[in-house]
Amino acid sequence: MWMLHSATMLPAFLLLFFMGTSSRFSEAMSRDEKNKLRNQVLEMFDHAYQNYMDHAYPADELMPLTCRGRVRGLEPSRGDVDDALGKFSLTLIDTLDTLALLNKTAEFEEAVRRVVTDVRLDNDIVVSVFETNIRVLGGLLGGHSMAVMLKESGRMVWYQDELLHMAKDLGLRLLPAFNTSSGLPYPRVNLRFGVRGPETRTGTETDTCTACAGTIILEFAALSRFTGDPTFEAHARRALDFLWEKRQRNSNLVGTTINIHSGEWVRRDSGVGAGIDSYYEYLMKAYILLGDEQFLQRFNTHYASIMKYISQPPLLLDVHIHKPLLPARTWMDSLLAFFPGLQVLKGDIRPAIETHEMLYQVTKKHNFLPEAFTTDFRVHWAQHPLRPEFAESTYFLYKATRDPYYLEVGRTILENLNRFARVPCGFAAMKDVRTGSHEDRMDSFFLAEMFKYLFLLFAEEEDLPFNVEDYIFTTEAHLLPLSLSTASNSQAPTLVNNMAGEELDDSNFEWTCPNTRLLFPDPAFPRNLREPIRSAVDKSCPRPTTHREPGMGHPPLRAQDFMANNPEHLELLRRMGVSLIHLKDGRVQLVQHATQAVSAVAAEDGMRFMQEMMELSSQQQKEQLPPRAVQIVSHPFFGRVVLTAGPAQFGMDLYKSSSGVRGFVTVAEPYNGCSVLSNGEIVAGRIALLQRGQCMFAEKARHIQKAGAIGGIVIDDNEGSSSDTAPLFQMAGDGRNTDDVTLPLLFLFYKEGNILLEALKEYREVEVLLSDKARDRVGAEEEDCSTEEKDHTSPASSEPVDQSQVTTQEQTTDDSVVGQESVQPAEGLGSYDPVDVGEEPAVDGDYSSQSVDSLMADWQEDLEAFKQMEKDEL
């Protein structure tokens, strides 16, 4: 019999978790092999942490591709994701208790001294209440817990609760956010000025996510019980009470976004992923930490509804709270990967095994969990910011079953991190799991969580500096002592019994977890659960169907035939009242003035032409070429730096090349590549670097091909542009037949291009690989199974315009404006990448059919969900 947490609970309840004999389920891993993997975790942590300290500290986070710190305000804004940054050395604080757990006592002591000496919490900066609570307040409290533990063992005798004092200071700075009629916090707060007044630059928001308001109780209750000040715990309880009161009473589910003033649900979709996830987690863990049975009652009520409506083993699909039998979407986000671990704490092992296995098979297909994936396990959003949730669930399942299978899962996680994410200055997030391209970010949660769970997975009990069963993990994996359950907060809060008057079945209140030995009498049973799921994922990569162009009438000029540099086409457009506006970034905008057409018939033709452009765009949005990769393979990079590149609609199709094109790079002269090269003898046999602008992309390709180049890379001339903050471009032809262009041409934004140019400046000889995705530096690649069709061919030169930038806006005059300004796609929505067509047009218009309206509604829902997931890091 094994007790998951120490018996500091109320006597009425012991959370028991029984160990089965499932070590026989798979071939056991030797102790030497586990030690080897444990040491590998330590080496990887050192690589990440030391590079942060060497290149980024005291900045909040490390930018591992450019080897420098990310300072808010000095880097291009990434939107809501930057709200986690508060100029308070975020990564160092988030890593404190990781250092202690990994037996790095000297480094921990030094880190505590740095935090106490260097970190300021009174910066005039607006931060996320949710992120600051789980990362910074949680990090300070976890660090304090570790410091107290070490002091009691005779080390760090100088420590006088400095981290706790900082934690209380931060807690007081977060409290103004809770000054609402509902008790739900504002999503953001100014650390110096609070939420009221013009100097705060916040306090006008009306909505927050359920997880944002419901993931406060562990940190605030711990702060109250450490300090004896009940204020913090009382505010967190009030927020949880309000969320419980606002649940949908028939389904017992909560929505994703709620109005903090009225309590109305803004988004009524419900799941266990982004926007809600840690609300459920904190109900269960608040009971474990605080011993208040009300939290367990609420969790069990929600959990029964989750298993009734959302769980479709092995899938977890969002539903509508008022119509829970109606699915809300056909894809899942990666944040739900924490849920099998929570099910382990609940004691519901079978669905935990099934969902975890589904996630593992998706991971094996794409090397990492895509940020979102469809019900047939294809990529929906291609990023992976090195999230730890899958590793977390792997650890908890191993802890529950002792099945060596989960050690092998952990080995896979380690290998993929080293093979695909490791770069010279740390570990870089994946920009696109399909290509292996990187993003210049290493979030603090990577050090706070990933290495904790992986270390615990492979460590033996004697490897740990303390008994982890005496602590509970927060959602950021910070360690809070269970002894807090008996600590006084100086004033017992008045609890609102929102269960009063309700008929609740006794089955809602399960007091112990089941004995896994009785649950799985057959040692092979977990393996039998996994096998059909593995087969289902293996067989679920259908190719998308070919989309035929809809027939929308036949105006004098067809949209698919239009060429921006064809004088006859321009004249036809003029007669239809359609003109071109050249944008600063090299693209053009189509604008129709119906009153300027030469006749009513011509005006009608113009409207039909613009509508056809819209329909063609909606078709081509489904036929986007996937991004390509530029992988630096020479010393000292050795393939570890992968840059996201935009493809061309002409030239060699790298998607059909098994090996890509590999060669040394050199700068073309002239750099714009718009005339015969003067350094042709140097370019011959190499990959030419070119600057965007002054001529068509196909013309650049022909000049370097004539000089003997084997490939080309066009670098954006718009200083500051980056694939981190802008959708990728595709390069179209010039309206002529481009079959003569046989070399590959790729596009890099300014930031990624500058990384390549700086490498060339420093090392002189830089070799790169141009390919459809990053190549495995060790050997074999996993089969790719993404939303992109494997049989893609480059569009014919008669289609030089990709209309994927089409958006719709309300028509209020006789003029129709078609352009780029009304909607900007969100980073990472792969199906909506815009296209750089050089001097070719991007269009927008009001000629929306029902299908276009439906498309844009779906896109807006995806965009909101993506933004929400960026807010809700856990």
mmCIF file of N, CA and C in Angstrom, residues 247-354:
data_model
loop_
_atom_site.group_PDB
_atom_site.id
_atom_site.type_symbol
_atom_site.label_atom_id
_atom_site.label_comp_id
_atom_site.label_asym_id
_atom_site.label_seq_id
_atom_site.Cartn_x
_atom_site.Cartn_y
_atom_site.Cartn_z
ATOM 1 N N ARG A 247 -21.605 27.841 -12.924
ATOM 2 C CA ARG A 247 -21.570 26.656 -13.784
ATOM 3 C C ARG A 247 -22.940 26.448 -14.424
ATOM 4 N N GLN A 248 -23.001 25.770 -15.545
ATOM 5 C CA GLN A 248 -24.277 25.445 -16.158
ATOM 6 C C GLN A 248 -24.904 24.315 -15.343
ATOM 7 N N ARG A 249 -26.058 24.546 -14.768
ATOM 8 C CA ARG A 249 -26.595 23.636 -13.756
ATOM 9 C C ARG A 249 -27.045 22.299 -14.329
ATOM 10 N N ASN A 250 -27.420 22.258 -15.592
ATOM 11 C CA ASN A 250 -27.853 20.985 -16.164
ATOM 12 C C ASN A 250 -26.671 20.096 -16.528
ATOM 13 N N SER A 251 -25.656 20.712 -17.141
ATOM 14 C CA SER A 251 -24.496 19.913 -17.556
ATOM 15 C C SER A 251 -23.405 19.875 -16.498
ATOM 16 N N ASN A 252 -23.441 20.813 -15.527
ATOM 17 C CA ASN A 252 -22.380 20.957 -14.519
ATOM 18 C C ASN A 252 -21.019 21.194 -15.159
ATOM 19 N N LEU A 253 -21.034 21.889 -16.295
ATOM 20 C CA LEU A 253 -19.801 22.275 -16.973
ATOM 21 C C LEU A 253 -19.640 23.793 -16.901
ATOM 22 N N VAL A 254 -18.421 24.257 -17.085
ATOM 23 C CA VAL A 254 -18.138 25.693 -17.141
ATOM 24 C C VAL A 254 -17.639 26.042 -18.529
ATOM 25 N N GLY A 255 -17.858 27.298 -18.916
ATOM 26 C CA GLY A 255 -17.368 27.765 -20.200
ATOM 27 C C GLY A 255 -15.898 28.142 -20.142
ATOM 28 N N THR A 256 -15.400 28.646 -21.250
ATOM 29 C CA THR A 256 -13.978 28.968 -21.369
ATOM 30 C C THR A 256 -13.667 30.399 -20.954
ATOM 31 N N THR A 257 -14.557 31.333 -21.257
ATOM 32 C CA THR A 257 -14.333 32.750 -20.958
ATOM 33 C C THR A 257 -15.573 33.322 -20.295
ATOM 34 N N ILE A 258 -15.367 34.146 -19.252
ATOM 35 C CA ILE A 258 -16.477 34.675 -18.470
ATOM 36 C C ILE A 258 -16.310 36.184 -18.279
ATOM 37 N N ASN A 259 -17.421 36.897 -18.232
ATOM 38 C CA ASN A 259 -17.397 38.330 -17.941
ATOM 39 C C ASN A 259 -17.165 38.513 -16.441
ATOM 40 N N ILE A 260 -16.131 39.252 -16.074
ATOM 41 C CA ILE A 260 -15.746 39.359 -14.667
ATOM 42 C C ILE A 260 -16.703 40.238 -13.865
ATOM 43 N N HIS A 261 -17.567 40.965 -14.534
ATOM 44 C CA HIS A 261 -18.506 41.829 -13.832
ATOM 45 C C HIS A 261 -19.896 41.199 -13.732
ATOM 46 N N SER A 262 -20.394 40.696 -14.848
ATOM 47 C CA SER A 262 -21.754 40.153 -14.858
ATOM 48 C C SER A 262 -21.795 38.660 -14.581
ATOM 49 N N GLY A 263 -20.698 37.967 -14.818
ATOM 50 C CA GLY A 263 -20.695 36.523 -14.659
ATOM 51 C C GLY A 263 -21.291 35.780 -15.841
ATOM 52 N N GLU A 264 -21.593 36.499 -16.937
ATOM 53 C CA GLU A 264 -22.111 35.839 -18.127
ATOM 54 C C GLU A 264 -20.978 35.126 -18.856
ATOM 55 N N TRP A 265 -21.304 33.945 -19.397
ATOM 56 C CA TRP A 265 -20.288 33.213 -20.163
ATOM 57 C C TRP A 265 -20.122 33.866 -21.529
ATOM 58 N N VAL A 266 -18.903 34.236 -21.860
ATOM 59 C CA VAL A 266 -18.596 34.861 -23.141
ATOM 60 C C VAL A 266 -18.332 33.792 -24.191
ATOM 61 N N ARG A 267 -17.558 32.794 -23.824
ATOM 62 C CA ARG A 267 -17.359 31.615 -24.678
ATOM 63 C C ARG A 267 -17.910 30.412 -23.935
ATOM 64 N N ARG A 268 -18.854 29.732 -24.572
ATOM 65 C CA ARG A 268 -19.584 28.681 -23.888
ATOM 66 C C ARG A 268 -19.121 27.283 -24.275
ATOM 67 N N ASP A 269 -18.008 27.196 -24.928
ATOM 68 C CA ASP A 269 -17.430 25.886 -25.191
ATOM 69 C C ASP A 269 -16.687 25.417 -23.945
ATOM 70 N N SER A 270 -16.717 24.119 -23.712
ATOM 71 C CA SER A 270 -16.148 23.564 -22.486
ATOM 72 C C SER A 270 -15.314 22.342 -22.815
ATOM 73 N N GLY A 271 -14.129 22.284 -22.235
ATOM 74 C CA GLY A 271 -13.249 21.135 -22.417
ATOM 75 C C GLY A 271 -12.320 21.020 -21.233
ATOM 76 N N VAL A 272 -11.202 20.343 -21.420
ATOM 77 C CA VAL A 272 -10.209 20.225 -20.351
ATOM 78 C C VAL A 272 -8.874 20.807 -20.788
ATOM 79 N N GLY A 273 -8.863 21.525 -21.919
ATOM 80 C CA GLY A 273 -7.633 22.117 -22.413
ATOM 81 C C GLY A 273 -7.565 23.596 -22.126
ATOM 82 N N ALA A 274 -7.076 24.342 -23.111
ATOM 83 C CA ALA A 274 -6.795 25.763 -22.928
ATOM 84 C C ALA A 274 -8.007 26.522 -22.421
ATOM 85 N N GLY A 275 -7.786 27.360 -21.419
ATOM 86 C CA GLY A 275 -8.815 28.226 -20.894
ATOM 87 C C GLY A 275 -9.543 27.688 -19.682
ATOM 88 N N ILE A 276 -9.496 26.361 -19.473
ATOM 89 C CA ILE A 276 -10.216 25.757 -18.351
ATOM 90 C C ILE A 276 -9.317 24.837 -17.531
ATOM 91 N N ASP A 277 -8.338 24.225 -18.155
ATOM 92 C CA ASP A 277 -7.562 23.098 -17.632
ATOM 93 C C ASP A 277 -7.240 23.157 -16.143
ATOM 94 N N SER A 278 -6.495 24.159 -15.723
ATOM 95 C CA SER A 278 -5.998 24.178 -14.344
ATOM 96 C C SER A 278 -7.064 24.573 -13.324
ATOM 97 N N TYR A 279 -8.241 25.027 -13.771
ATOM 98 C CA TYR A 279 -9.367 25.226 -12.838
ATOM 99 C C TYR A 279 -9.741 23.878 -12.222
ATOM 100 N N TYR A 280 -9.891 22.855 -13.059
ATOM 101 C CA TYR A 280 -10.197 21.528 -12.541
ATOM 102 C C TYR A 280 -9.046 20.987 -11.689
ATOM 103 N N GLU A 281 -7.832 21.203 -12.169
ATOM 104 C CA GLU A 281 -6.654 20.733 -11.437
ATOM 105 C C GLU A 281 -6.610 21.322 -10.031
ATOM 106 N N TYR A 282 -6.933 22.607 -9.909
ATOM 107 C CA TYR A 282 -6.804 23.265 -8.608
ATOM 108 C C TYR A 282 -7.939 22.911 -7.653
ATOM 109 N N LEU A 283 -9.099 22.498 -8.173
ATOM 110 C CA LEU A 283 -10.139 22.008 -7.278
ATOM 111 C C LEU A 283 -9.670 20.738 -6.566
ATOM 112 N N MET A 284 -9.106 19.807 -7.333
ATOM 113 C CA MET A 284 -8.602 18.573 -6.733
ATOM 114 C C MET A 284 -7.429 18.846 -5.799
ATOM 115 N N LYS A 285 -6.478 19.644 -6.252
ATOM 116 C CA LYS A 285 -5.268 19.866 -5.459
ATOM 117 C C LYS A 285 -5.537 20.767 -4.249
ATOM 118 N N ALA A 286 -6.525 21.650 -4.343
ATOM 119 C CA ALA A 286 -6.882 22.462 -3.176
ATOM 120 C C ALA A 286 -7.418 21.564 -2.068
ATOM 121 N N TYR A 287 -8.151 20.522 -2.445
ATOM 122 C CA TYR A 287 -8.612 19.575 -1.427
ATOM 123 C C TYR A 287 -7.424 18.837 -0.801
ATOM 124 N N ILE A 288 -6.488 18.411 -1.648
ATOM 125 C CA ILE A 288 -5.333 17.673 -1.140
ATOM 126 C C ILE A 288 -4.500 18.549 -0.206
ATOM 127 N N LEU A 289 -4.281 19.809 -0.587
ATOM 128 C CA LEU A 289 -3.429 20.691 0.203
ATOM 129 C C LEU A 289 -4.148 21.219 1.442
ATOM 130 N N LEU A 290 -5.412 21.566 1.302
ATOM 131 C CA LEU A 290 -6.109 22.278 2.375
ATOM 132 C C LEU A 290 -7.063 21.391 3.167
ATOM 133 N N GLY A 291 -7.450 20.256 2.597
ATOM 134 C CA GLY A 291 -8.316 19.340 3.326
ATOM 135 C C GLY A 291 -9.770 19.759 3.386
ATOM 136 N N ASP A 292 -10.182 20.703 2.547
ATOM 137 C CA ASP A 292 -11.556 21.177 2.555
ATOM 138 C C ASP A 292 -12.374 20.292 1.609
ATOM 139 N N GLU A 293 -13.318 19.530 2.151
ATOM 140 C CA GLU A 293 -14.069 18.562 1.363
ATOM 141 C C GLU A 293 -14.915 19.219 0.279
ATOM 142 N N GLN A 294 -15.248 20.481 0.444
ATOM 143 C CA GLN A 294 -16.051 21.168 -0.558
ATOM 144 C C GLN A 294 -15.357 21.184 -1.916
ATOM 145 N N PHE A 295 -14.039 21.350 -1.918
ATOM 146 C CA PHE A 295 -13.306 21.347 -3.180
ATOM 147 C C PHE A 295 -13.408 19.985 -3.864
ATOM 148 N N LEU A 296 -13.330 18.919 -3.091
ATOM 149 C CA LEU A 296 -13.439 17.576 -3.675
ATOM 150 C C LEU A 296 -14.838 17.337 -4.219
ATOM 151 N N GLN A 297 -15.861 17.793 -3.507
ATOM 152 C CA GLN A 297 -17.233 17.639 -3.978
ATOM 153 C C GLN A 297 -17.417 18.328 -5.327
ATOM 154 N N ARG A 298 -16.907 19.535 -5.426
ATOM 155 C CA ARG A 298 -17.036 20.263 -6.685
ATOM 156 C C ARG A 298 -16.268 19.556 -7.805
ATOM 157 N N PHE A 299 -15.061 19.111 -7.496
ATOM 158 C CA PHE A 299 -14.283 18.426 -8.517
ATOM 159 C C PHE A 299 -15.006 17.174 -8.997
ATOM 160 N N ASN A 300 -15.516 16.378 -8.075
ATOM 161 C CA ASN A 300 -16.186 15.139 -8.471
ATOM 162 C C ASN A 300 -17.420 15.419 -9.321
ATOM 163 N N THR A 301 -18.144 16.480 -8.998
ATOM 164 C CA THR A 301 -19.314 16.843 -9.795
ATOM 165 C C THR A 301 -18.893 17.210 -11.219
ATOM 166 N N HIS A 302 -17.870 18.063 -11.335
ATOM 167 C CA HIS A 302 -17.361 18.420 -12.667
ATOM 168 C C HIS A 302 -16.818 17.188 -13.387
ATOM 169 N N TYR A 303 -16.082 16.351 -12.672
ATOM 170 C CA TYR A 303 -15.419 15.216 -13.308
ATOM 171 C C TYR A 303 -16.443 14.240 -13.902
ATOM 172 N N ALA A 304 -17.537 14.034 -13.198
ATOM 173 C CA ALA A 304 -18.578 13.150 -13.719
ATOM 174 C C ALA A 304 -19.118 13.681 -15.043
ATOM 175 N N SER A 305 -19.270 14.993 -15.140
ATOM 176 C CA SER A 305 -19.759 15.588 -16.385
ATOM 177 C C SER A 305 -18.707 15.523 -17.488
ATOM 178 N N ILE A 306 -17.459 15.703 -17.117
ATOM 179 C CA ILE A 306 -16.380 15.587 -18.106
ATOM 180 C C ILE A 306 -16.395 14.187 -18.718
ATOM 181 N N MET A 307 -16.496 13.187 -17.883
ATOM 182 C CA MET A 307 -16.465 11.813 -18.379
ATOM 183 C C MET A 307 -17.745 11.459 -19.136
ATOM 184 N N LYS A 308 -18.831 12.151 -18.845
ATOM 185 C CA LYS A 308 -20.096 11.884 -19.526
ATOM 186 C C LYS A 308 -20.157 12.553 -20.889
ATOM 187 N N TYR A 309 -19.646 13.780 -20.986
ATOM 188 C CA TYR A 309 -19.838 14.555 -22.204
ATOM 189 C C TYR A 309 -18.561 14.778 -23.011
ATOM 190 N N ILE A 310 -17.459 15.080 -22.344
ATOM 191 C CA ILE A 310 -16.230 15.496 -23.042
ATOM 192 C C ILE A 310 -15.344 14.316 -23.390
ATOM 193 N N SER A 311 -15.260 13.350 -22.508
ATOM 194 C CA SER A 311 -14.402 12.192 -22.728
ATOM 195 C C SER A 311 -15.030 11.242 -23.738
ATOM 196 N N GLN A 312 -14.322 11.042 -24.832
ATOM 197 C CA GLN A 312 -14.677 10.039 -25.835
ATOM 198 C C GLN A 312 -13.426 9.210 -26.085
ATOM 199 N N PRO A 313 -13.088 8.335 -25.120
ATOM 200 C CA PRO A 313 -11.777 7.685 -25.100
ATOM 201 C C PRO A 313 -11.356 7.177 -26.486
ATOM 202 N N PRO A 314 -10.111 7.514 -26.892
ATOM 203 C CA PRO A 314 -9.108 8.227 -26.090
ATOM 204 C C PRO A 314 -9.159 9.744 -26.267
ATOM 205 N N LEU A 315 -10.195 10.259 -26.909
ATOM 206 C CA LEU A 315 -10.251 11.682 -27.220
ATOM 207 C C LEU A 315 -10.900 12.471 -26.084
ATOM 208 N N LEU A 316 -10.590 13.762 -26.045
ATOM 209 C CA LEU A 316 -11.222 14.699 -25.119
ATOM 210 C C LEU A 316 -11.655 15.894 -25.957
ATOM 211 N N LEU A 317 -12.945 15.972 -26.292
ATOM 212 C CA LEU A 317 -13.433 16.946 -27.257
ATOM 213 C C LEU A 317 -14.331 17.977 -26.591
ATOM 214 N N ASP A 318 -14.109 19.238 -26.913
ATOM 215 C CA ASP A 318 -14.909 20.316 -26.351
ATOM 216 C C ASP A 318 -16.370 20.187 -26.772
ATOM 217 N N VAL A 319 -17.267 20.612 -25.871
ATOM 218 C CA VAL A 319 -18.699 20.620 -26.137
ATOM 219 C C VAL A 319 -19.257 21.976 -25.732
ATOM 220 N N HIS A 320 -20.505 22.223 -26.043
ATOM 221 C CA HIS A 320 -21.199 23.427 -25.605
ATOM 222 C C HIS A 320 -21.828 23.172 -24.244
ATOM 223 N N ILE A 321 -21.688 24.120 -23.315
ATOM 224 C CA ILE A 321 -22.160 23.866 -21.952
ATOM 225 C C ILE A 321 -23.677 23.716 -21.892
ATOM 226 N N HIS A 322 -24.410 24.375 -22.792
ATOM 227 C CA HIS A 322 -25.867 24.263 -22.770
ATOM 228 C C HIS A 322 -26.371 23.089 -23.602
ATOM 229 N N LYS A 323 -25.557 22.634 -24.518
ATOM 230 C CA LYS A 323 -25.897 21.464 -25.342
ATOM 231 C C LYS A 323 -24.700 20.521 -25.326
ATOM 232 N N PRO A 324 -24.468 19.860 -24.202
ATOM 233 C CA PRO A 324 -23.224 19.105 -24.030
ATOM 234 C C PRO A 324 -23.085 17.894 -24.943
ATOM 235 N N LEU A 325 -24.159 17.512 -25.624
ATOM 236 C CA LEU A 325 -24.045 16.420 -26.590
ATOM 237 C C LEU A 325 -23.608 16.919 -27.959
ATOM 238 N N LEU A 326 -23.457 18.238 -28.084
ATOM 239 C CA LEU A 326 -23.067 18.848 -29.353
ATOM 240 C C LEU A 326 -21.587 19.235 -29.314
ATOM 241 N N PRO A 327 -20.742 18.624 -30.142
ATOM 242 C CA PRO A 327 -19.310 18.966 -30.138
ATOM 243 C C PRO A 327 -19.092 20.424 -30.538
ATOM 244 N N ALA A 328 -18.106 21.057 -29.909
ATOM 245 C CA ALA A 328 -17.802 22.454 -30.209
ATOM 246 C C ALA A 328 -16.678 22.591 -31.218
ATOM 247 N N ARG A 329 -15.895 21.552 -31.398
ATOM 248 C CA ARG A 329 -14.792 21.602 -32.371
ATOM 249 C C ARG A 329 -14.342 20.191 -32.695
ATOM 250 N N THR A 330 -13.536 20.086 -33.713
ATOM 251 C CA THR A 330 -13.059 18.768 -34.164
ATOM 252 C C THR A 330 -11.560 18.624 -33.976
ATOM 253 N N TRP A 331 -10.996 19.432 -33.083
ATOM 254 C CA TRP A 331 -9.566 19.331 -32.816
ATOM 255 C C TRP A 331 -9.321 19.503 -31.325
ATOM 256 N N MET A 332 -8.144 19.118 -30.885
ATOM 257 C CA MET A 332 -7.754 19.180 -29.480
ATOM 258 C C MET A 332 -6.477 20.001 -29.355
ATOM 259 N N ASP A 333 -6.316 20.708 -28.244
ATOM 260 C CA ASP A 333 -5.072 21.449 -28.039
ATOM 261 C C ASP A 333 -4.155 20.679 -27.087
ATOM 262 N N SER A 334 -2.877 20.986 -27.172
ATOM 263 C CA SER A 334 -1.873 20.202 -26.455
ATOM 264 C C SER A 334 -1.938 20.379 -24.946
ATOM 265 N N LEU A 335 -2.589 21.443 -24.468
ATOM 266 C CA LEU A 335 -2.640 21.675 -23.028
ATOM 267 C C LEU A 335 -3.438 20.613 -22.285
ATOM 268 N N LEU A 336 -4.308 19.891 -23.010
ATOM 269 C CA LEU A 336 -5.069 18.840 -22.335
ATOM 270 C C LEU A 336 -4.208 17.638 -21.973
ATOM 271 N N ALA A 337 -2.932 17.656 -22.378
ATOM 272 C CA ALA A 337 -2.041 16.537 -22.063
ATOM 273 C C ALA A 337 -1.802 16.388 -20.569
ATOM 274 N N PHE A 338 -2.159 17.405 -19.767
ATOM 275 C CA PHE A 338 -2.016 17.282 -18.315
ATOM 276 C C PHE A 338 -3.071 16.358 -17.728
ATOM 277 N N PHE A 339 -4.188 16.170 -18.461
ATOM 278 C CA PHE A 339 -5.369 15.555 -17.858
ATOM 279 C C PHE A 339 -5.155 14.099 -17.428
ATOM 280 N N PRO A 340 -4.425 13.271 -18.184
ATOM 281 C CA PRO A 340 -4.162 11.917 -17.667
ATOM 282 C C PRO A 340 -3.467 11.930 -16.305
ATOM 283 N N GLY A 341 -2.581 12.894 -16.065
ATOM 284 C CA GLY A 341 -1.943 12.999 -14.754
ATOM 285 C C GLY A 341 -2.938 13.333 -13.664
ATOM 286 N N LEU A 342 -3.892 14.210 -13.977
ATOM 287 C CA LEU A 342 -4.929 14.542 -12.999
ATOM 288 C C LEU A 342 -5.830 13.331 -12.750
ATOM 289 N N GLN A 343 -6.091 12.562 -13.808
ATOM 290 C CA GLN A 343 -6.890 11.354 -13.627
ATOM 291 C C GLN A 343 -6.179 10.344 -12.735
ATOM 292 N N VAL A 344 -4.865 10.333 -12.782
ATOM 293 C CA VAL A 344 -4.112 9.465 -11.870
ATOM 294 C C VAL A 344 -4.360 9.895 -10.431
ATOM 295 N N LEU A 345 -4.298 11.190 -10.151
ATOM 296 C CA LEU A 345 -4.593 11.668 -8.794
ATOM 297 C C LEU A 345 -6.018 11.319 -8.388
ATOM 298 N N LYS A 346 -6.917 11.376 -9.342
ATOM 299 C CA LYS A 346 -8.304 11.003 -9.085
ATOM 300 C C LYS A 346 -8.431 9.501 -8.843
ATOM 301 N N GLY A 347 -7.546 8.732 -9.463
ATOM 302 C CA GLY A 347 -7.602 7.281 -9.339
ATOM 303 C C GLY A 347 -8.298 6.608 -10.499
ATOM 304 N N ASP A 348 -8.583 7.358 -11.568
ATOM 305 C CA ASP A 348 -9.267 6.803 -12.743
ATOM 306 C C ASP A 348 -8.209 6.449 -13.780
ATOM 307 N N ILE A 349 -7.630 5.263 -13.630
ATOM 308 C CA ILE A 349 -6.416 4.936 -14.371
ATOM 309 C C ILE A 349 -6.691 4.544 -15.816
ATOM 310 N N ARG A 350 -7.769 3.815 -16.049
ATOM 311 C CA ARG A 350 -8.004 3.305 -17.398
ATOM 312 C C ARG A 350 -8.086 4.426 -18.443
ATOM 313 N N PRO A 351 -8.959 5.442 -18.294
ATOM 314 C CA PRO A 351 -8.973 6.507 -19.311
ATOM 315 C C PRO A 351 -7.668 7.296 -19.351
ATOM 316 N N ALA A 352 -6.954 7.357 -18.230
ATOM 317 C CA ALA A 352 -5.655 8.034 -18.239
ATOM 318 C C ALA A 352 -4.691 7.313 -19.161
ATOM 319 N N ILE A 353 -4.664 5.983 -19.080
ATOM 320 C CA ILE A 353 -3.794 5.184 -19.955
ATOM 321 C C ILE A 353 -4.184 5.395 -21.418
ATOM 322 N N GLU A 354 -5.478 5.406 -21.700
ATOM 323 C CA GLU A 354 -5.935 5.504 -23.086
ATOM 324 C C GLU A 354 -5.598 6.865 -23.693
#
